[in-house]
XYZ file of C-alpha atoms in Angstrom:
696
model
C -4.894 -18.165 -41.342
C -4.408 -21.435 -43.163
C -0.899 -20.876 -44.485
C 0.554 -23.487 -42.130
C 0.123 -24.867 -38.658
C 0.968 -22.345 -35.995
C 4.081 -23.017 -33.903
C 3.790 -22.565 -30.173
C 2.928 -18.960 -29.441
C 5.548 -16.913 -27.638
C 4.607 -14.742 -24.688
C 3.831 -11.178 -25.628
C 6.587 -8.749 -24.705
C 5.306 -5.405 -23.489
C 8.584 -3.701 -22.596
C 11.561 -3.043 -24.853
C 14.283 -5.599 -24.340
C 17.750 -4.432 -23.298
C 19.244 -5.900 -26.471
C 16.743 -4.063 -28.636
C 17.378 -0.678 -27.057
C 21.115 -1.232 -26.716
C 21.368 -1.807 -30.441
C 20.100 1.752 -30.832
C 22.515 3.165 -28.287
C 20.024 4.336 -25.677
C 20.227 2.269 -22.491
C 23.291 0.088 -22.979
C 25.696 -0.112 -20.016
C 28.881 1.810 -20.696
C 31.038 -1.316 -20.493
C 29.121 -2.897 -23.375
C 30.448 -0.441 -25.935
C 34.108 -0.393 -27.005
C 36.032 2.791 -26.373
C 36.527 3.650 -30.044
C 32.784 3.772 -30.685
C 32.173 5.740 -27.504
C 34.640 8.319 -28.767
C 33.064 8.394 -32.224
C 29.596 8.976 -30.813
C 30.801 11.734 -28.499
C 31.798 13.800 -31.560
C 28.342 13.864 -33.121
C 27.572 17.370 -34.423
C 23.882 16.891 -35.243
C 20.636 15.511 -33.862
C 20.534 11.820 -34.803
C 16.876 11.498 -33.858
C 15.990 14.157 -36.447
C 17.660 12.139 -39.204
C 15.921 8.954 -38.075
C 12.539 10.674 -38.169
C 13.315 12.210 -41.550
C 14.114 8.812 -43.085
C 11.115 7.124 -41.464
C 8.695 9.858 -42.480
C 7.993 11.339 -39.058
C 8.168 10.611 -35.350
C 5.005 8.520 -35.400
C 6.404 6.301 -38.166
C 9.630 5.833 -36.192
C 7.680 4.764 -33.109
C 5.566 2.376 -35.198
C 8.601 0.785 -36.808
C 10.406 0.333 -33.512
C 7.368 -1.198 -31.850
C 6.826 -3.648 -34.704
C 10.516 -4.594 -34.594
C 10.290 -5.102 -30.838
C 7.254 -7.382 -31.114
C 8.727 -9.574 -33.825
C 12.407 -9.627 -32.852
C 11.665 -10.482 -29.228
C 9.745 -13.585 -30.349
C 11.972 -16.701 -30.022
C 10.143 -18.393 -32.913
C 12.184 -16.229 -35.294
C 15.562 -17.267 -33.917
C 17.831 -19.615 -35.868
C 19.464 -22.141 -33.514
C 21.803 -23.054 -36.372
C 23.042 -20.527 -38.934
C 21.270 -21.108 -42.276
C 24.632 -21.623 -43.996
C 25.033 -24.921 -42.127
C 21.676 -26.346 -43.256
C 20.809 -28.306 -46.390
C 18.929 -26.541 -49.172
C 15.652 -28.252 -48.260
C 16.072 -27.623 -44.526
C 16.804 -23.932 -45.140
C 13.618 -23.651 -47.197
C 11.561 -25.451 -44.540
C 12.945 -23.231 -41.780
C 12.201 -19.998 -43.627
C 8.743 -21.227 -44.657
C 8.020 -21.989 -40.996
C 8.988 -18.452 -40.002
C 7.189 -16.866 -42.953
C 3.921 -18.608 -42.057
C 4.290 -17.736 -38.408
C 5.082 -14.132 -39.339
C 1.788 -13.740 -41.200
C -0.157 -15.487 -38.470
C 1.372 -13.231 -35.849
C 0.602 -10.132 -37.871
C -3.029 -11.150 -38.367
C -3.591 -12.067 -34.712
C -1.738 -9.244 -32.935
C -4.281 -6.477 -32.413
C -1.626 -3.970 -31.360
C 0.264 -4.276 -34.640
C -2.932 -3.991 -36.630
C -3.736 -0.788 -34.765
C -0.233 0.594 -35.352
C -0.207 0.151 -39.123
C -2.593 -0.652 -41.929
C -2.752 -4.163 -43.300
C -0.877 -3.549 -46.552
C 1.721 -1.280 -44.984
C 2.398 -3.852 -42.293
C 2.842 -6.624 -44.833
C 5.295 -4.481 -46.824
C 7.269 -3.906 -43.613
C 7.492 -7.643 -42.985
C 8.283 -8.580 -46.583
C 10.752 -5.796 -47.376
C 14.462 -5.541 -46.755
C 14.043 -3.898 -43.351
C 12.596 -6.107 -40.634
C 11.893 -8.860 -43.163
C 15.573 -9.684 -43.703
C 16.015 -10.333 -39.997
C 13.081 -12.723 -39.856
C 13.630 -14.650 -43.110
C 17.303 -14.186 -43.875
C 17.767 -15.870 -47.236
C 14.428 -15.142 -48.865
C 10.745 -15.372 -47.990
C 8.742 -18.076 -49.816
C 5.547 -16.034 -49.283
C 6.934 -12.686 -50.442
C 5.497 -12.700 -53.968
C 2.089 -13.680 -52.636
C 1.846 -10.271 -50.989
C 4.168 -8.194 -53.168
C 2.976 -9.258 -56.639
C 0.117 -11.787 -56.640
C -2.285 -9.679 -54.589
C -1.301 -6.304 -56.112
C -1.801 -7.840 -59.574
C -5.346 -8.865 -58.679
C -6.047 -5.434 -57.208
C -4.555 -3.621 -60.183
C -5.782 -5.833 -63.015
C -8.931 -7.499 -61.690
C -12.502 -6.239 -61.820
C -14.334 -5.422 -58.588
C -16.040 -8.814 -58.814
C -12.727 -10.624 -59.310
C -11.167 -8.756 -56.408
C -14.074 -9.790 -54.223
C -13.677 -13.411 -55.289
C -9.918 -13.733 -54.854
C -8.611 -11.107 -52.438
C -10.463 -12.403 -49.388
C -9.108 -15.907 -49.941
C -5.611 -14.542 -50.507
C -5.668 -12.398 -47.333
C -6.985 -15.261 -45.225
C -4.335 -17.657 -46.477
C -6.787 -20.050 -48.105
C -4.698 -19.728 -51.267
C -1.053 -18.765 -51.802
C -0.067 -17.162 -55.066
C 2.875 -15.932 -57.111
C 3.387 -13.932 -60.306
C 4.574 -15.983 -63.285
C 5.799 -13.808 -66.129
C 9.470 -14.459 -66.907
C 10.185 -17.461 -69.120
C 13.282 -19.516 -69.690
C 13.812 -17.816 -73.035
C 12.211 -14.412 -72.387
C 12.359 -11.930 -69.535
C 11.963 -8.206 -69.956
C 10.568 -8.442 -73.510
C 6.919 -9.120 -72.704
C 5.765 -9.289 -76.305
C 8.129 -12.217 -76.814
C 6.489 -14.446 -74.185
C 5.591 -17.837 -75.674
C 3.070 -19.263 -73.192
C -0.344 -19.254 -74.884
C -3.883 -18.926 -73.560
C -6.321 -19.861 -76.344
C -10.014 -19.228 -75.805
C -12.446 -22.075 -76.478
C -15.962 -20.562 -76.860
C -17.595 -24.001 -76.744
C -16.592 -24.530 -73.121
C -15.914 -20.866 -72.276
C -12.414 -21.779 -71.143
C -8.869 -20.700 -71.867
C -6.413 -23.438 -72.758
C -2.930 -22.679 -71.386
C -0.020 -24.310 -73.144
C 3.776 -24.152 -73.144
C 4.708 -24.950 -76.750
C 8.507 -24.973 -76.315
C 11.097 -25.511 -73.595
C 11.887 -21.775 -73.729
C 8.241 -21.017 -72.901
C 8.729 -22.572 -69.452
C 8.007 -20.031 -66.744
C 11.262 -19.590 -64.855
C 12.275 -17.632 -61.714
C 8.999 -16.679 -59.981
C 9.490 -16.713 -56.203
C 7.266 -19.126 -54.293
C 6.478 -21.056 -57.464
C 8.616 -24.129 -56.859
C 6.887 -25.737 -53.878
C 4.884 -23.065 -52.033
C 2.221 -21.457 -54.237
C -0.956 -23.203 -55.294
C -2.121 -20.320 -57.515
C -0.412 -17.846 -59.815
C -1.130 -14.805 -61.909
C 0.267 -16.048 -65.227
C 1.169 -13.770 -68.135
C 0.320 -15.507 -71.420
C -0.392 -14.584 -75.037
C -4.162 -14.295 -75.394
C -5.620 -15.929 -78.520
C -9.277 -15.645 -79.447
C -11.128 -15.949 -82.744
C -7.869 -16.794 -84.489
C -6.023 -13.616 -83.411
C -3.290 -12.956 -80.848
C -3.925 -9.937 -78.621
C -0.625 -9.973 -76.746
C 0.257 -10.903 -73.161
C -2.536 -10.783 -70.573
C -2.781 -11.811 -66.896
C -4.708 -14.941 -65.888
C -5.395 -16.425 -62.455
C -4.403 -20.069 -62.654
C -4.753 -22.789 -60.030
C -1.557 -24.873 -59.969
C -2.029 -27.316 -57.101
C -4.894 -29.119 -55.419
C -6.033 -27.066 -52.416
C -6.258 -30.136 -50.177
C -3.354 -32.351 -51.223
C -1.040 -29.645 -52.690
C -0.293 -31.976 -55.594
C 0.215 -30.296 -58.960
C -2.864 -30.449 -61.175
C -3.054 -32.419 -64.433
C -1.451 -30.460 -67.246
C 0.732 -28.472 -64.802
C 4.427 -29.263 -64.373
C 6.074 -27.527 -61.421
C 9.456 -27.569 -59.748
C 12.244 -25.603 -58.077
C 15.040 -24.281 -60.317
C 17.974 -25.130 -58.043
C 20.610 -23.193 -56.053
C 21.240 -19.545 -56.879
C 23.880 -16.979 -55.978
C 21.600 -15.896 -53.130
C 17.988 -15.797 -51.900
C 17.910 -19.579 -51.935
C 14.798 -19.909 -49.785
C 12.734 -17.695 -52.084
C 11.528 -20.957 -53.637
C 12.130 -19.804 -57.221
C 10.440 -22.237 -59.572
C 9.591 -23.372 -63.088
C 6.147 -23.958 -64.605
C 4.930 -25.610 -67.800
C 1.413 -26.164 -69.106
C 0.114 -28.987 -71.270
C -3.284 -27.858 -72.563
C -4.385 -26.838 -69.079
C -7.926 -25.390 -68.981
C -9.174 -22.514 -66.825
C -12.554 -20.685 -66.835
C -12.988 -17.580 -68.998
C -13.566 -15.514 -65.857
C -9.987 -16.219 -64.735
C -8.708 -13.656 -67.219
C -8.170 -10.499 -65.147
C -10.549 -8.144 -66.913
C -10.228 -4.691 -65.361
C -8.704 -3.240 -68.530
C -9.516 -5.750 -71.297
C -12.187 -8.431 -71.648
C -13.075 -11.531 -73.608
C -16.822 -12.003 -73.958
C -18.538 -15.384 -73.906
C -18.526 -15.642 -77.702
C -14.790 -14.843 -77.826
C -15.093 -11.169 -78.747
C -12.062 -9.248 -77.478
C -12.468 -5.777 -75.948
C -9.129 -3.989 -75.842
C -7.956 -1.715 -73.003
C -8.030 2.082 -73.211
C -4.223 2.035 -73.051
C -1.918 -0.952 -73.536
C 0.394 0.189 -70.708
C -2.351 -0.134 -68.102
C -1.540 -3.821 -67.840
C 1.962 -3.043 -66.533
C 0.854 -1.410 -63.288
C 2.097 -4.294 -61.129
C 5.583 -4.060 -62.620
C 5.734 -0.314 -61.951
C 4.698 -0.831 -58.326
C 7.379 -3.478 -57.822
C 10.066 -1.284 -59.399
C 9.210 1.502 -56.971
C 9.487 -1.000 -54.111
C 12.896 -2.146 -55.396
C 14.234 1.402 -54.999
C 13.339 1.374 -51.304
C 14.752 -2.131 -50.874
C 18.051 -1.064 -52.449
C 18.210 1.907 -50.114
C 17.694 -0.277 -47.043
C 20.275 -2.839 -48.130
C 22.837 -0.087 -48.623
C 21.955 1.282 -45.178
C 22.813 -2.082 -43.625
C 26.092 -2.431 -45.494
C 27.318 1.086 -44.738
C 26.423 0.667 -41.058
C 28.464 -2.533 -40.824
C 31.472 -1.202 -42.726
C 31.560 2.207 -41.013
C 31.365 0.830 -37.481
C 33.970 -1.788 -38.276
C 36.234 0.877 -39.800
C 36.075 2.812 -36.535
C 37.127 -0.305 -34.587
C 39.695 -1.896 -36.882
C 43.227 -0.553 -36.487
C 45.782 -1.199 -39.174
C 49.405 -0.317 -40.044
C 51.117 2.935 -39.124
C 50.016 6.276 -40.483
C 53.083 7.837 -38.853
C 56.056 5.513 -38.201
C 56.377 4.642 -34.555
C 52.901 5.804 -33.561
C 50.012 3.437 -32.630
C 47.966 1.862 -35.399
C 45.146 4.251 -36.362
C 41.526 3.361 -37.015
C 41.243 2.554 -40.703
C 38.548 5.217 -40.895
C 41.371 7.745 -40.460
C 42.724 6.825 -43.905
C 41.325 9.085 -46.610
C 41.055 6.130 -48.988
C 38.675 4.434 -46.539
C 36.664 7.626 -46.158
C 36.461 7.842 -49.956
C 35.013 4.330 -50.054
C 32.384 4.806 -47.363
C 31.280 8.432 -47.023
C 29.967 8.767 -50.611
C 27.970 5.580 -49.996
C 26.381 7.070 -46.889
C 25.493 10.068 -49.050
C 24.056 7.678 -51.634
C 21.670 6.279 -49.018
C 20.133 9.735 -48.693
C 20.164 10.311 -52.454
C 18.180 7.132 -53.073
C 15.852 7.955 -50.192
C 14.830 11.385 -51.471
C 14.515 10.340 -55.114
C 12.603 7.139 -54.262
C 10.233 9.114 -52.060
C 9.598 11.506 -54.950
C 8.955 8.542 -57.244
C 6.524 7.060 -54.704
C 4.636 10.357 -54.602
C 4.509 10.358 -58.420
C 3.246 6.764 -58.414
C 0.392 7.666 -56.070
C -0.428 10.758 -58.132
C -0.473 8.804 -61.387
C -2.515 5.980 -59.859
C -5.110 8.511 -58.771
C -5.109 10.107 -62.229
C -5.589 6.740 -63.927
C -8.555 5.974 -61.701
C -10.026 9.273 -62.897
C -9.379 8.366 -66.532
C -6.289 10.568 -66.996
C -3.334 8.653 -68.495
C -1.133 11.652 -69.333
C 1.473 11.026 -66.607
C 1.796 7.281 -67.246
C 4.783 7.559 -69.667
C 6.723 9.721 -67.207
C 6.043 7.299 -64.352
C 7.141 4.376 -66.510
C 10.410 6.113 -67.450
C 11.160 7.249 -63.894
C 10.413 3.834 -62.381
C 12.626 2.108 -64.961
C 15.465 4.560 -64.489
C 15.449 4.860 -60.721
C 15.112 1.086 -60.362
C 18.264 0.732 -62.481
C 20.195 3.512 -60.749
C 19.326 2.509 -57.187
C 20.034 -1.192 -57.728
C 23.309 -0.433 -59.533
C 24.441 2.018 -56.867
C 23.392 -0.251 -54.017
C 25.026 -3.390 -55.430
C 28.265 -1.527 -56.134
C 28.061 0.103 -52.707
C 27.473 -3.119 -50.785
C 30.413 -4.812 -52.470
C 32.576 -1.758 -51.789
C 31.605 -2.067 -48.118
C 32.569 -5.737 -48.170
C 35.962 -4.899 -49.652
C 36.389 -2.046 -47.172
C 36.213 -4.637 -44.363
C 39.188 -6.546 -45.755
C 39.275 -10.303 -45.365
C 36.730 -10.301 -42.551
C 34.128 -8.937 -44.949
C 34.411 -12.227 -46.841
C 33.048 -14.149 -43.839
C 29.392 -15.147 -43.895
C 29.126 -13.966 -40.313
C 29.836 -10.402 -41.468
C 26.529 -10.715 -43.384
C 27.989 -8.647 -46.213
C 28.080 -11.594 -48.675
C 24.356 -12.243 -48.108
C 23.472 -8.547 -48.368
C 25.428 -8.377 -51.626
C 23.851 -11.444 -53.235
C 20.391 -10.178 -52.319
C 21.080 -6.662 -53.588
C 22.767 -7.585 -56.853
C 19.770 -9.741 -57.825
C 17.771 -6.527 -58.233
C 19.951 -5.562 -61.199
C 18.371 -8.319 -63.276
C 14.926 -9.046 -61.810
C 11.790 -7.049 -62.672
C 13.518 -5.583 -65.702
C 17.219 -6.069 -66.509
C 18.959 -2.742 -66.004
C 20.362 -2.277 -69.502
C 16.869 -2.745 -70.878
C 15.608 -0.280 -68.278
C 18.146 2.336 -69.375
C 17.083 1.967 -72.991
C 13.434 2.373 -71.975
C 14.386 5.672 -70.341
C 16.385 6.670 -73.431
C 13.380 6.030 -75.651
C 11.342 8.400 -73.492
C 14.117 11.024 -73.621
C 14.410 10.958 -77.406
C 10.629 11.058 -77.809
C 10.408 14.004 -75.406
C 13.240 15.858 -77.149
C 11.514 15.501 -80.510
C 8.238 16.706 -79.005
C 10.032 19.718 -77.524
C 11.406 20.657 -80.940
C 7.866 20.569 -82.271
C 6.769 22.978 -79.560
C 4.838 20.436 -77.508
C 4.787 20.723 -73.684
C 6.891 18.236 -71.742
C 6.399 16.458 -68.433
C 8.186 17.670 -65.323
C 11.160 15.315 -65.268
C 12.173 16.174 -68.855
C 11.081 19.812 -68.997
C 14.743 20.841 -69.247
C 14.786 19.525 -72.832
C 12.616 22.449 -73.908
C 15.609 24.799 -73.690
C 18.661 24.307 -75.876
C 21.834 23.308 -74.011
C 24.172 26.121 -73.065
C 27.037 26.767 -75.450
C 30.730 26.840 -74.672
C 30.620 30.619 -74.613
C 28.022 30.785 -71.848
C 29.107 32.530 -68.657
C 30.998 30.292 -66.266
C 28.712 29.196 -63.423
C 29.649 29.447 -59.770
C 30.020 26.213 -57.853
C 27.133 26.359 -55.393
C 24.962 23.283 -54.902
C 22.323 24.732 -57.194
C 24.983 25.490 -59.783
C 26.240 21.901 -59.679
C 22.695 20.599 -60.177
C 22.448 23.000 -63.105
C 25.702 21.547 -64.453
C 24.074 18.109 -64.416
C 21.123 19.568 -66.344
C 23.398 21.110 -68.961
C 25.391 17.892 -69.286
C 22.355 15.662 -69.842
C 20.795 18.209 -72.220
C 23.945 18.189 -74.306
C 24.150 14.393 -74.330
C 20.508 13.990 -75.368
C 20.878 16.505 -78.203
C 24.051 14.796 -79.389
C 22.521 11.300 -79.208
C 19.372 12.458 -81.028
C 21.503 14.001 -83.786
C 23.556 10.840 -84.159
C 20.409 8.724 -84.277
C 18.895 11.011 -86.909
C 22.083 10.888 -88.956
C 21.911 7.094 -89.015
C 18.304 7.265 -90.201
C 19.181 9.884 -92.849
C 21.784 7.459 -94.191
C 18.936 5.057 -94.925
C 19.287 2.753 -91.936
C 16.135 1.238 -90.492
C 15.257 3.021 -87.238
C 15.660 -0.109 -85.107
C 19.169 -0.745 -86.467
C 20.042 2.916 -86.076
C 18.865 2.733 -82.474
C 21.031 -0.314 -81.793
C 24.040 1.422 -83.341
C 23.579 4.345 -80.933
C 22.452 2.298 -77.912
C 25.585 2.733 -75.787
C 25.325 6.508 -76.060
C 21.565 6.376 -75.522
C 21.960 4.328 -72.344
C 24.506 6.864 -71.143
C 21.977 9.660 -71.671
C 19.490 7.766 -69.535
C 22.004 7.256 -66.729
C 22.947 10.935 -66.589
C 19.260 11.922 -66.758
C 18.362 9.795 -63.719
C 21.476 10.940 -61.861
C 20.381 14.528 -62.506
C 16.879 13.665 -61.251
C 18.379 12.153 -58.091
C 20.657 15.141 -57.470
C 17.745 17.531 -57.894
C 15.530 15.585 -55.481
C 18.396 15.156 -52.992
C 19.063 18.891 -52.787
C 15.377 19.765 -52.732
C 14.708 17.169 -50.010
C 17.473 18.496 -47.766
C 16.400 22.098 -48.194
C 12.781 21.247 -47.368
C 13.553 18.887 -44.483
C 12.039 19.875 -41.138
C 15.244 19.599 -39.109
C 17.466 21.872 -37.052
C 20.293 23.831 -38.616
C 23.009 21.504 -37.327
C 21.265 18.512 -38.883
C 20.620 20.402 -42.098
C 24.296 21.294 -42.185
C 25.476 17.685 -42.156
C 22.807 16.723 -44.721
C 23.959 19.543 -46.999
C 27.543 18.306 -46.697
C 26.366 14.823 -47.698
C 24.435 16.262 -50.627
C 27.476 18.288 -51.661
C 29.644 15.172 -51.462
C 27.172 13.276 -53.660
C 27.184 16.031 -56.293
C 30.963 16.432 -56.319
C 31.705 12.693 -56.197
C 29.640 11.864 -59.263
C 30.889 14.876 -61.206
C 34.511 13.875 -60.623
C 33.766 10.266 -61.558
C 32.131 11.382 -64.824
C 34.238 14.390 -65.794
C 33.900 13.780 -69.520
C 30.148 14.431 -69.478
C 30.660 17.870 -67.922
C 33.741 18.913 -69.862
C 32.501 18.077 -73.352
C 29.196 19.824 -72.655
C 31.060 22.867 -71.236
C 28.900 22.551 -68.134
C 32.117 22.784 -66.108
C 35.736 23.645 -66.906
C 39.020 21.855 -66.130
C 39.661 24.508 -63.483
C 36.278 23.693 -61.919
C 37.285 20.044 -61.769
C 40.517 20.914 -60.014
C 38.608 23.051 -57.514
C 36.104 20.255 -56.858
C 38.889 17.697 -56.356
C 40.294 19.882 -53.600
C 36.868 20.299 -52.109
C 36.291 16.543 -52.118
C 39.179 16.096 -49.702
C 37.768 18.816 -47.458
C 34.304 17.221 -47.515
C 35.682 13.830 -46.505
C 37.538 15.428 -43.599
C 34.482 17.430 -42.532
C 32.166 14.414 -42.556
C 34.640 11.985 -40.984
C 33.768 12.879 -37.328
C 30.068 12.229 -37.977
C 30.479 8.965 -39.890
C 29.495 6.579 -37.096
C 26.711 8.857 -35.865
C 25.289 9.051 -39.389
C 24.955 5.280 -39.675
C 23.655 5.167 -36.099
C 20.883 7.497 -37.250
C 19.702 4.765 -39.635
C 18.520 3.138 -36.399
C 19.046 -0.445 -37.537
C 18.549 -3.147 -34.940
C 21.468 -5.537 -34.395
C 19.263 -8.473 -35.397
C 18.498 -6.770 -38.721
C 22.210 -6.122 -39.308
C 22.968 -9.760 -38.314
C 26.688 -9.024 -38.493
C 29.639 -9.879 -36.281
C 31.377 -6.771 -37.649
C 28.630 -4.195 -37.347
C 26.939 -4.526 -33.954
C 26.186 -1.378 -31.998
C 28.588 -2.125 -29.129
C 31.578 -2.807 -31.405
C 32.664 -6.087 -29.788
C 33.761 -7.403 -33.163
C 36.510 -9.861 -32.328
C 34.700 -11.639 -29.494
C 31.657 -12.091 -31.731
C 33.752 -13.417 -34.601
C 35.467 -15.964 -32.377
C 32.234 -17.094 -30.697
C 30.529 -17.434 -34.080
C 33.392 -19.540 -35.447
C 33.102 -21.951 -32.506
C 29.476 -22.654 -33.500
C 30.496 -24.308 -36.758
C 29.389 -27.978 -36.870
C 32.905 -28.860 -37.977
C 34.189 -27.614 -34.621
C 31.970 -29.956 -32.621
C 34.565 -32.700 -33.100
C 38.278 -32.170 -32.604
C 39.040 -34.778 -35.274
C 36.601 -34.949 -38.200
C 35.434 -38.260 -39.641
C 37.032 -37.307 -42.936
C 40.439 -37.544 -41.271
C 40.076 -41.271 -40.666
C 38.579 -41.875 -44.095
C 40.953 -39.874 -46.280
C 43.765 -38.002 -44.563
C 45.033 -40.696 -42.181
C 45.506 -43.301 -44.953
C 47.496 -40.730 -46.931
C 49.656 -39.746 -43.967
C 50.364 -43.406 -43.124
C 50.901 -44.615 -46.672
C 54.672 -44.003 -46.635
C 54.653 -42.738 -50.225
């Protein structure tokens, strides 16, 4: 590896550390765990190991994950002697870059890890929001090199281009990023302003940023880390524009790391979070690259400038689809961390009097606290099952594309847009709800909830802003509905649009889980039909389709949201029913699934009432059942988050550690503040003392 100089190598640890295993509740001494958590864990009604294996994808995957965590988390090179919050912006970046480089070096030199997992799977583990967030807390400057730069070359480059660039990228000879978003344009790819004009005389492309709004803005690793990038730019040849295409562009000298002539680079400044992700800006001034640096798997420019278009324009968006699938899993893991912290803390924190004169109860005894947290635990499983289904679809579609079949590409695009939006919305809302559920202590950095929130909420706007994503899904829904009315077959996720929505006179359904999923189907069918009719009415009145669409866009986005919620409910129920677990475990998973179904119905009653999918009496029945579900799941709350099997170092929270020693940890963490290293700060003598002695 040539990513950076290797720090001193730590000794290899062959046995699990006590801290590692204690964080999973297996070998900790009894006196390490507070009594409240001991009591909570003694009530567990299901097999926690079965849930852990289910979420990991099998016992072997669980063992692999734990071993990788053990190897990396036991290495002192990944410790932070000083909390990142106390460092300067530049020092935080340098510290995380040090760890990121060492992480890759360790992965590539540890034969055991390479035997445990494949190369790409291992990198995803280290770069994702599982182990990765424990190693590089506030963002990984190398993340986009592995998550977008290399997948873009694999997905968009020819075999020859892959051979030329992938070896250098894997070995660390070059570090790349993915530069698409511009200062003035994000999700709307066709609006990108950066140009790449082909010069047949020299067989080069000339990259240029004609305006300030054409400045590439936001790519991670771009500011100071990457020396190469896959750049999306408008391709011009023979006087015609052929739309945005990906180009491999060298940005910095490989020896000196200085930016090349015609390339202006920099870091965009502090953000709400992820401040060591090294987000940057990039401008070109007539910067030349060879013709062969256009990634040409799907479209080509010949030596004389002749353009050969791709078989399908959407083939160029494969990298974005892959990243959106990954975002779903990241959102799920972030919500796992937050619910673990908040649920454990809620079992420890005692507050007020439930009954006058009696001891303060755990705040988890309050139904309002259960209502905040238990639906979020259910949401973790909902995202898991739906994201896993999406991942399976992605692999199926990728295989079909390689065989020349593009039929499933529109469905994959719609599902990836919609589930990316739903999972990031749900996770961001859920993490902040967990923060609020911890009261004032959740506001502390040492709770780690502020950092988890700022990382999670970023997913709402990156790789496709969520409102735009919803409207992409809506476009697919309306198109599918119109095709259904013409008798054309529909893809699996929208096959329900073939049948007309049930009328108000249809027989009242029962309220089983399957019936509630059916209620979601009837509700979204009704909403799509209604939105399509309203859109058509606008067009019949003579309005241009695009203006008609904008006029109906709020309703259209709502259709998309209910469609993806229905998809998630369907996959949640199907996943639980198919899970290879014992009956006790299946029972608690079914209760979580039931809670998810009921919770979202009650929060969106209008969709079900106006479509006659459910009645007011049904709503009243479900409200009563919600209370019963909260009470039934309450005894298993701590055990459920324990089954997520999250190491204390990955939680990184004074409130959420496995042993529950919250208050000691909070106090010890506060004493570490640099401001507490002096009893009297220098600022006292400079500012406060003169004021106090001024005799005003």
